[in-house]
Amino acid sequence: MGVVLKQSFKNTVITFTAFGIGGINALFLYTSFLSDKYYALVTFLLTTANLLMPLTAFGVQYSILKFFSSYKTKKDKDVFLSFSMLLPLFIAIPFGVLGSVFYEQISNYLSIKNPIIKEYTWVVYLVAVATAYFEIFYAWAKVQMQSVIGNIFKEMFSRVAATILLLLVYFELISQVEFIYYLTGAYFIRMSVMLFYALKLYKPRFHFQLPKNYKEILKYASYIILAGSAGAILLDIDKFMIPQKEAIELTAYYAVGVYIASVIEVPGRSMAQIVQPITAKALNENNMAEIKKLYKSTSINLLLACGLIFLLINLNINQAYLLIDEKYSDGVMVVLMISLAKLYTMALGNNGAIISNSKYYKILLPYAIAMALSVIFLNDWLIDLYQMNGAALSTLLVILFFNTVKIWYVKQKFKILPFSIKTLYIIVLIVIVYSIFYSWDFSFHPILNIALKSMLISILYFVFVYKMKVSLDFNQLINRFIKSNQ
């Protein structure tokens, strides 16, 4: 776990910093400098682009992670990367042509409930293409075991760009409409920088020929592209469907709640950048001892870290909403339900990487389609009943059920489980701390209240985690810190 912990720590610092910047944007700048309609419009456009991106990328970013380490000669690697660069164009170009021909029909459909969407529909395609190629070049860097710089651009660049642009809106140097245009341009700048960095790490000699195993690559990509699209539906369909059923402003309120809850997955996102290629390499070498070790260590460490974040968020949420516009505070239950879903997902460790990089990857297609259909059905039903709380509930139910299926599937195929008695210790600790602090607030300013309460929660949590020795990696880290300060 040495290289994993080292790069995961760096990625975690980067991702937390990025989420901090994003939090300022989502909770304060967007809510203050853009109208509710334009904030919701930006959320809708970026969400819809995320839904389209897996199709545009054609699963190439996952193919690079899976197959690159299997090639032994530089020429084979170069042929593979050349092929990977060109493959998405066979999707992106036809999409662009069809989008231009049927633009009026598409934009009219998307803007039935909220007409403001119509004139910005083209943004969806451009952001999807730029994001797809960014992910491809980022995967290119990951297989060189260099994930930190890419993570900076993935997590921070667009958020910093949004901060700058929102400030320009505040000082009336650009309009809300121009904000959308410039933000779209920022995604292309990010893609271009990632391209140059990927080429600096590994510059192939380009070949216009097919890899020897191109049929296997295309077969894998075809499954992954559909599975990835279905997975994107699970993540973003709620923010797409709410404007089709309710006033678009509700999307902004929901997005704030989801953003707050998403902070829980920061450690998992950071660890995944380096764990994915290591998992793929171990599977390619049939090193089951390494797979088992990674599975258990990623699970317990992520549950430990994300459990604390879950407590800090949900035990301070009411005070946090006092700092934001009051109309956003209806998202308290959204935060709780989405954060529970995120916490359970993090507790699975590198479960997804094991399946997607193994010979059993085909199961991801029916699995993802079942998830997508389930969440669409539940959203259609529950949004009508409970509005944005219904969208959050549908996400929670689907993730609870299908993540349990993933655990069972890996157990059946690999005879390994991510959990142990130490997992139960952490869960019990989370429940106890939540029960103690749930109705406990100081009568101070919300910021001071959050700071003091968070400090008490963190101290109590870490003391018990250390004493129970639930994570060898955590205890070793604390012991090194103690020794260095003696």
JSON list of N, CA and C in Angstrom, two decimals, residues 315-371:
[
{"chain": "A", "resi": 315, "resn": "LEU", "atom": "N", "xyz": [-23.87, 16.18, 11.03]},
{"chain": "A", "resi": 315, "resn": "LEU", "atom": "CA", "xyz": [-24.04, 16.74, 12.37]},
{"chain": "A", "resi": 315, "resn": "LEU", "atom": "C", "xyz": [-23.88, 18.26, 12.40]},
{"chain": "A", "resi": 316, "resn": "ASN", "atom": "N", "xyz": [-23.46, 18.82, 11.27]},
{"chain": "A", "resi": 316, "resn": "ASN", "atom": "CA", "xyz": [-23.33, 20.28, 11.17]},
{"chain": "A", "resi": 316, "resn": "ASN", "atom": "C", "xyz": [-24.23, 20.89, 10.09]},
{"chain": "A", "resi": 317, "resn": "ILE", "atom": "N", "xyz": [-25.06, 20.07, 9.46]},
{"chain": "A", "resi": 317, "resn": "ILE", "atom": "CA", "xyz": [-25.76, 20.52, 8.27]},
{"chain": "A", "resi": 317, "resn": "ILE", "atom": "C", "xyz": [-26.73, 21.67, 8.54]},
{"chain": "A", "resi": 318, "resn": "ASN", "atom": "N", "xyz": [-27.43, 21.62, 9.66]},
{"chain": "A", "resi": 318, "resn": "ASN", "atom": "CA", "xyz": [-28.38, 22.69, 9.95]},
{"chain": "A", "resi": 318, "resn": "ASN", "atom": "C", "xyz": [-27.68, 24.03, 10.14]},
{"chain": "A", "resi": 319, "resn": "GLN", "atom": "N", "xyz": [-26.54, 23.99, 10.82]},
{"chain": "A", "resi": 319, "resn": "GLN", "atom": "CA", "xyz": [-25.76, 25.22, 11.00]},
{"chain": "A", "resi": 319, "resn": "GLN", "atom": "C", "xyz": [-25.19, 25.70, 9.67]},
{"chain": "A", "resi": 320, "resn": "ALA", "atom": "N", "xyz": [-24.77, 24.76, 8.83]},
{"chain": "A", "resi": 320, "resn": "ALA", "atom": "CA", "xyz": [-24.21, 25.12, 7.53]},
{"chain": "A", "resi": 320, "resn": "ALA", "atom": "C", "xyz": [-25.24, 25.84, 6.67]},
{"chain": "A", "resi": 321, "resn": "TYR", "atom": "N", "xyz": [-26.49, 25.37, 6.71]},
{"chain": "A", "resi": 321, "resn": "TYR", "atom": "CA", "xyz": [-27.53, 25.99, 5.90]},
{"chain": "A", "resi": 321, "resn": "TYR", "atom": "C", "xyz": [-27.89, 27.39, 6.40]},
{"chain": "A", "resi": 322, "resn": "LEU", "atom": "N", "xyz": [-27.58, 27.71, 7.66]},
{"chain": "A", "resi": 322, "resn": "LEU", "atom": "CA", "xyz": [-27.80, 29.07, 8.15]},
{"chain": "A", "resi": 322, "resn": "LEU", "atom": "C", "xyz": [-26.89, 30.07, 7.46]},
{"chain": "A", "resi": 323, "resn": "LEU", "atom": "N", "xyz": [-25.78, 29.56, 6.90]},
{"chain": "A", "resi": 323, "resn": "LEU", "atom": "CA", "xyz": [-24.83, 30.43, 6.21]},
{"chain": "A", "resi": 323, "resn": "LEU", "atom": "C", "xyz": [-25.19, 30.64, 4.74]},
{"chain": "A", "resi": 324, "resn": "ILE", "atom": "N", "xyz": [-26.15, 29.84, 4.25]},
{"chain": "A", "resi": 324, "resn": "ILE", "atom": "CA", "xyz": [-26.56, 29.90, 2.85]},
{"chain": "A", "resi": 324, "resn": "ILE", "atom": "C", "xyz": [-27.96, 30.52, 2.79]},
{"chain": "A", "resi": 325, "resn": "ASP", "atom": "N", "xyz": [-28.37, 30.87, 1.62]},
{"chain": "A", "resi": 325, "resn": "ASP", "atom": "CA", "xyz": [-29.73, 31.39, 1.42]},
{"chain": "A", "resi": 325, "resn": "ASP", "atom": "C", "xyz": [-30.75, 30.40, 1.97]},
{"chain": "A", "resi": 326, "resn": "GLU", "atom": "N", "xyz": [-31.73, 30.90, 2.72]},
{"chain": "A", "resi": 326, "resn": "GLU", "atom": "CA", "xyz": [-32.69, 30.05, 3.43]},
{"chain": "A", "resi": 326, "resn": "GLU", "atom": "C", "xyz": [-33.44, 29.09, 2.52]},
{"chain": "A", "resi": 327, "resn": "LYS", "atom": "N", "xyz": [-33.70, 29.51, 1.28]},
{"chain": "A", "resi": 327, "resn": "LYS", "atom": "CA", "xyz": [-34.49, 28.66, 0.38]},
{"chain": "A", "resi": 327, "resn": "LYS", "atom": "C", "xyz": [-33.76, 27.37, 0.00]},
{"chain": "A", "resi": 328, "resn": "TYR", "atom": "N", "xyz": [-32.45, 27.31, 0.23]},
{"chain": "A", "resi": 328, "resn": "TYR", "atom": "CA", "xyz": [-31.68, 26.09, -0.08]},
{"chain": "A", "resi": 328, "resn": "TYR", "atom": "C", "xyz": [-31.77, 25.06, 1.04]},
{"chain": "A", "resi": 329, "resn": "SER", "atom": "N", "xyz": [-32.27, 25.47, 2.22]},
{"chain": "A", "resi": 329, "resn": "SER", "atom": "CA", "xyz": [-32.23, 24.60, 3.40]},
{"chain": "A", "resi": 329, "resn": "SER", "atom": "C", "xyz": [-33.19, 23.42, 3.32]},
{"chain": "A", "resi": 330, "resn": "ASP", "atom": "N", "xyz": [-34.07, 23.39, 2.33]},
{"chain": "A", "resi": 330, "resn": "ASP", "atom": "CA", "xyz": [-34.95, 22.24, 2.16]},
{"chain": "A", "resi": 330, "resn": "ASP", "atom": "C", "xyz": [-34.18, 20.99, 1.75]},
{"chain": "A", "resi": 331, "resn": "GLY", "atom": "N", "xyz": [-32.89, 21.15, 1.50]},
{"chain": "A", "resi": 331, "resn": "GLY", "atom": "CA", "xyz": [-32.08, 20.02, 1.05]},
{"chain": "A", "resi": 331, "resn": "GLY", "atom": "C", "xyz": [-31.44, 19.22, 2.17]},
{"chain": "A", "resi": 332, "resn": "VAL", "atom": "N", "xyz": [-31.84, 19.42, 3.42]},
{"chain": "A", "resi": 332, "resn": "VAL", "atom": "CA", "xyz": [-31.24, 18.69, 4.54]},
{"chain": "A", "resi": 332, "resn": "VAL", "atom": "C", "xyz": [-31.38, 17.18, 4.37]},
{"chain": "A", "resi": 333, "resn": "MET", "atom": "N", "xyz": [-32.58, 16.73, 4.02]},
{"chain": "A", "resi": 333, "resn": "MET", "atom": "CA", "xyz": [-32.79, 15.30, 3.85]},
{"chain": "A", "resi": 333, "resn": "MET", "atom": "C", "xyz": [-32.08, 14.77, 2.60]},
{"chain": "A", "resi": 334, "resn": "VAL", "atom": "N", "xyz": [-31.94, 15.62, 1.60]},
{"chain": "A", "resi": 334, "resn": "VAL", "atom": "CA", "xyz": [-31.17, 15.24, 0.41]},
{"chain": "A", "resi": 334, "resn": "VAL", "atom": "C", "xyz": [-29.73, 14.92, 0.82]},
{"chain": "A", "resi": 335, "resn": "VAL", "atom": "N", "xyz": [-29.15, 15.77, 1.66]},
{"chain": "A", "resi": 335, "resn": "VAL", "atom": "CA", "xyz": [-27.78, 15.57, 2.12]},
{"chain": "A", "resi": 335, "resn": "VAL", "atom": "C", "xyz": [-27.66, 14.24, 2.87]},
{"chain": "A", "resi": 336, "resn": "LEU", "atom": "N", "xyz": [-28.59, 13.96, 3.78]},
{"chain": "A", "resi": 336, "resn": "LEU", "atom": "CA", "xyz": [-28.52, 12.73, 4.57]},
{"chain": "A", "resi": 336, "resn": "LEU", "atom": "C", "xyz": [-28.62, 11.49, 3.67]},
{"chain": "A", "resi": 337, "resn": "MET", "atom": "N", "xyz": [-29.58, 11.46, 2.77]},
{"chain": "A", "resi": 337, "resn": "MET", "atom": "CA", "xyz": [-29.79, 10.27, 1.94]},
{"chain": "A", "resi": 337, "resn": "MET", "atom": "C", "xyz": [-28.64, 10.06, 0.95]},
{"chain": "A", "resi": 338, "resn": "ILE", "atom": "N", "xyz": [-28.20, 11.13, 0.30]},
{"chain": "A", "resi": 338, "resn": "ILE", "atom": "CA", "xyz": [-27.10, 10.99, -0.66]},
{"chain": "A", "resi": 338, "resn": "ILE", "atom": "C", "xyz": [-25.80, 10.63, 0.06]},
{"chain": "A", "resi": 339, "resn": "SER", "atom": "N", "xyz": [-25.58, 11.20, 1.25]},
{"chain": "A", "resi": 339, "resn": "SER", "atom": "CA", "xyz": [-24.34, 10.89, 1.98]},
{"chain": "A", "resi": 339, "resn": "SER", "atom": "C", "xyz": [-24.33, 9.44, 2.46]},
{"chain": "A", "resi": 340, "resn": "LEU", "atom": "N", "xyz": [-25.47, 8.89, 2.84]},
{"chain": "A", "resi": 340, "resn": "LEU", "atom": "CA", "xyz": [-25.55, 7.47, 3.19]},
{"chain": "A", "resi": 340, "resn": "LEU", "atom": "C", "xyz": [-25.19, 6.61, 1.98]},
{"chain": "A", "resi": 341, "resn": "ALA", "atom": "N", "xyz": [-25.71, 6.98, 0.83]},
{"chain": "A", "resi": 341, "resn": "ALA", "atom": "CA", "xyz": [-25.41, 6.23, -0.40]},
{"chain": "A", "resi": 341, "resn": "ALA", "atom": "C", "xyz": [-23.92, 6.30, -0.72]},
{"chain": "A", "resi": 342, "resn": "LYS", "atom": "N", "xyz": [-23.33, 7.49, -0.58]},
{"chain": "A", "resi": 342, "resn": "LYS", "atom": "CA", "xyz": [-21.90, 7.65, -0.86]},
{"chain": "A", "resi": 342, "resn": "LYS", "atom": "C", "xyz": [-21.05, 6.85, 0.12]},
{"chain": "A", "resi": 343, "resn": "LEU", "atom": "N", "xyz": [-21.45, 6.85, 1.40]},
{"chain": "A", "resi": 343, "resn": "LEU", "atom": "CA", "xyz": [-20.68, 6.14, 2.42]},
{"chain": "A", "resi": 343, "resn": "LEU", "atom": "C", "xyz": [-20.67, 4.64, 2.13]},
{"chain": "A", "resi": 344, "resn": "TYR", "atom": "N", "xyz": [-21.81, 4.09, 1.75]},
{"chain": "A", "resi": 344, "resn": "TYR", "atom": "CA", "xyz": [-21.88, 2.66, 1.45]},
{"chain": "A", "resi": 344, "resn": "TYR", "atom": "C", "xyz": [-21.02, 2.32, 0.23]},
{"chain": "A", "resi": 345, "resn": "THR", "atom": "N", "xyz": [-21.05, 3.20, -0.76]},
{"chain": "A", "resi": 345, "resn": "THR", "atom": "CA", "xyz": [-20.24, 2.99, -1.95]},
{"chain": "A", "resi": 345, "resn": "THR", "atom": "C", "xyz": [-18.75, 2.99, -1.62]},
{"chain": "A", "resi": 346, "resn": "MET", "atom": "N", "xyz": [-18.34, 3.93, -0.78]},
{"chain": "A", "resi": 346, "resn": "MET", "atom": "CA", "xyz": [-16.93, 4.00, -0.39]},
{"chain": "A", "resi": 346, "resn": "MET", "atom": "C", "xyz": [-16.50, 2.75, 0.38]},
{"chain": "A", "resi": 347, "resn": "ALA", "atom": "N", "xyz": [-17.42, 2.19, 1.18]},
{"chain": "A", "resi": 347, "resn": "ALA", "atom": "CA", "xyz": [-17.09, 1.00, 1.99]},
{"chain": "A", "resi": 347, "resn": "ALA", "atom": "C", "xyz": [-16.79, -0.22, 1.13]},
{"chain": "A", "resi": 348, "resn": "LEU", "atom": "N", "xyz": [-17.13, -0.18, -0.15]},
{"chain": "A", "resi": 348, "resn": "LEU", "atom": "CA", "xyz": [-16.84, -1.29, -1.05]},
{"chain": "A", "resi": 348, "resn": "LEU", "atom": "C", "xyz": [-15.39, -1.30, -1.52]},
{"chain": "A", "resi": 349, "resn": "GLY", "atom": "N", "xyz": [-14.62, -0.25, -1.20]},
{"chain": "A", "resi": 349, "resn": "GLY", "atom": "CA", "xyz": [-13.22, -0.20, -1.60]},
{"chain": "A", "resi": 349, "resn": "GLY", "atom": "C", "xyz": [-13.07, -0.21, -3.12]},
{"chain": "A", "resi": 350, "resn": "ASN", "atom": "N", "xyz": [-12.15, -1.05, -3.60]},
{"chain": "A", "resi": 350, "resn": "ASN", "atom": "CA", "xyz": [-11.89, -1.11, -5.05]},
{"chain": "A", "resi": 350, "resn": "ASN", "atom": "C", "xyz": [-12.72, -2.20, -5.74]},
{"chain": "A", "resi": 351, "resn": "ASN", "atom": "N", "xyz": [-13.89, -2.47, -5.21]},
{"chain": "A", "resi": 351, "resn": "ASN", "atom": "CA", "xyz": [-14.79, -3.48, -5.77]},
{"chain": "A", "resi": 351, "resn": "ASN", "atom": "C", "xyz": [-15.02, -3.25, -7.27]},
{"chain": "A", "resi": 352, "resn": "GLY", "atom": "N", "xyz": [-15.35, -2.03, -7.64]},
{"chain": "A", "resi": 352, "resn": "GLY", "atom": "CA", "xyz": [-15.63, -1.73, -9.05]},
{"chain": "A", "resi": 352, "resn": "GLY", "atom": "C", "xyz": [-14.43, -1.96, -9.94]},
{"chain": "A", "resi": 353, "resn": "ALA", "atom": "N", "xyz": [-13.24, -1.60, -9.45]},
{"chain": "A", "resi": 353, "resn": "ALA", "atom": "CA", "xyz": [-12.02, -1.79, -10.24]},
{"chain": "A", "resi": 353, "resn": "ALA", "atom": "C", "xyz": [-11.72, -3.26, -10.45]},
{"chain": "A", "resi": 354, "resn": "ILE", "atom": "N", "xyz": [-12.03, -4.09, -9.45]},
{"chain": "A", "resi": 354, "resn": "ILE", "atom": "CA", "xyz": [-11.81, -5.54, -9.57]},
{"chain": "A", "resi": 354, "resn": "ILE", "atom": "C", "xyz": [-12.68, -6.10, -10.69]},
{"chain": "A", "resi": 355, "resn": "ILE", "atom": "N", "xyz": [-13.96, -5.72, -10.70]},
{"chain": "A", "resi": 355, "resn": "ILE", "atom": "CA", "xyz": [-14.87, -6.26, -11.71]},
{"chain": "A", "resi": 355, "resn": "ILE", "atom": "C", "xyz": [-14.52, -5.74, -13.10]},
{"chain": "A", "resi": 356, "resn": "SER", "atom": "N", "xyz": [-14.33, -4.41, -13.22]},
{"chain": "A", "resi": 356, "resn": "SER", "atom": "CA", "xyz": [-14.14, -3.81, -14.54]},
{"chain": "A", "resi": 356, "resn": "SER", "atom": "C", "xyz": [-12.83, -4.22, -15.21]},
{"chain": "A", "resi": 357, "resn": "ASN", "atom": "N", "xyz": [-11.84, -4.63, -14.42]},
{"chain": "A", "resi": 357, "resn": "ASN", "atom": "CA", "xyz": [-10.55, -5.02, -15.00]},
{"chain": "A", "resi": 357, "resn": "ASN", "atom": "C", "xyz": [-10.34, -6.53, -15.05]},
{"chain": "A", "resi": 358, "resn": "SER", "atom": "N", "xyz": [-11.37, -7.29, -14.71]},
{"chain": "A", "resi": 358, "resn": "SER", "atom": "CA", "xyz": [-11.27, -8.75, -14.73]},
{"chain": "A", "resi": 358, "resn": "SER", "atom": "C", "xyz": [-11.97, -9.31, -15.97]},
{"chain": "A", "resi": 359, "resn": "LYS", "atom": "N", "xyz": [-11.91, -10.63, -16.12]},
{"chain": "A", "resi": 359, "resn": "LYS", "atom": "CA", "xyz": [-12.58, -11.28, -17.24]},
{"chain": "A", "resi": 359, "resn": "LYS", "atom": "C", "xyz": [-14.10, -11.26, -17.08]},
{"chain": "A", "resi": 360, "resn": "TYR", "atom": "N", "xyz": [-14.57, -10.85, -15.92]},
{"chain": "A", "resi": 360, "resn": "TYR", "atom": "CA", "xyz": [-16.01, -10.81, -15.65]},
{"chain": "A", "resi": 360, "resn": "TYR", "atom": "C", "xyz": [-16.63, -9.43, -15.92]},
{"chain": "A", "resi": 361, "resn": "TYR", "atom": "N", "xyz": [-15.87, -8.57, -16.64]},
{"chain": "A", "resi": 361, "resn": "TYR", "atom": "CA", "xyz": [-16.34, -7.20, -16.85]},
{"chain": "A", "resi": 361, "resn": "TYR", "atom": "C", "xyz": [-17.69, -7.12, -17.55]},
{"chain": "A", "resi": 362, "resn": "LYS", "atom": "N", "xyz": [-18.05, -8.19, -18.30]},
{"chain": "A", "resi": 362, "resn": "LYS", "atom": "CA", "xyz": [-19.30, -8.15, -19.06]},
{"chain": "A", "resi": 362, "resn": "LYS", "atom": "C", "xyz": [-20.53, -8.00, -18.16]},
{"chain": "A", "resi": 363, "resn": "ILE", "atom": "N", "xyz": [-20.40, -8.43, -16.92]},
{"chain": "A", "resi": 363, "resn": "ILE", "atom": "CA", "xyz": [-21.55, -8.33, -16.00]},
{"chain": "A", "resi": 363, "resn": "ILE", "atom": "C", "xyz": [-21.90, -6.87, -15.73]},
{"chain": "A", "resi": 364, "resn": "LEU", "atom": "N", "xyz": [-20.95, -5.95, -15.97]},
{"chain": "A", "resi": 364, "resn": "LEU", "atom": "CA", "xyz": [-21.20, -4.54, -15.70]},
{"chain": "A", "resi": 364, "resn": "LEU", "atom": "C", "xyz": [-22.31, -3.99, -16.58]},
{"chain": "A", "resi": 365, "resn": "LEU", "atom": "N", "xyz": [-22.47, -4.54, -17.77]},
{"chain": "A", "resi": 365, "resn": "LEU", "atom": "CA", "xyz": [-23.50, -4.02, -18.67]},
{"chain": "A", "resi": 365, "resn": "LEU", "atom": "C", "xyz": [-24.91, -4.28, -18.15]},
{"chain": "A", "resi": 366, "resn": "PRO", "atom": "N", "xyz": [-25.31, -5.54, -17.94]},
{"chain": "A", "resi": 366, "resn": "PRO", "atom": "CA", "xyz": [-26.66, -5.75, -17.39]},
{"chain": "A", "resi": 366, "resn": "PRO", "atom": "C", "xyz": [-26.83, -5.13, -16.02]},
{"chain": "A", "resi": 367, "resn": "TYR", "atom": "N", "xyz": [-25.75, -5.13, -15.23]},
{"chain": "A", "resi": 367, "resn": "TYR", "atom": "CA", "xyz": [-25.81, -4.52, -13.90]},
{"chain": "A", "resi": 367, "resn": "TYR", "atom": "C", "xyz": [-26.11, -3.03, -13.99]},
{"chain": "A", "resi": 368, "resn": "ALA", "atom": "N", "xyz": [-25.36, -2.32, -14.83]},
{"chain": "A", "resi": 368, "resn": "ALA", "atom": "CA", "xyz": [-25.54, -0.88, -14.96]},
{"chain": "A", "resi": 368, "resn": "ALA", "atom": "C", "xyz": [-26.89, -0.53, -15.59]},
{"chain": "A", "resi": 369, "resn": "ILE", "atom": "N", "xyz": [-27.31, -1.32, -16.57]},
{"chain": "A", "resi": 369, "resn": "ILE", "atom": "CA", "xyz": [-28.61, -1.08, -17.19]},
{"chain": "A", "resi": 369, "resn": "ILE", "atom": "C", "xyz": [-29.73, -1.26, -16.18]},
{"chain": "A", "resi": 370, "resn": "ALA", "atom": "N", "xyz": [-29.62, -2.30, -15.35]},
{"chain": "A", "resi": 370, "resn": "ALA", "atom": "CA", "xyz": [-30.63, -2.53, -14.31]},
{"chain": "A", "resi": 370, "resn": "ALA", "atom": "C", "xyz": [-30.66, -1.37, -13.32]},
{"chain": "A", "resi": 371, "resn": "MET", "atom": "N", "xyz": [-29.50, -0.86, -12.96]},
{"chain": "A", "resi": 371, "resn": "MET", "atom": "CA", "xyz": [-29.44, 0.30, -12.06]},
{"chain": "A", "resi": 371, "resn": "MET", "atom": "C", "xyz": [-30.08, 1.53, -12.70]}
]
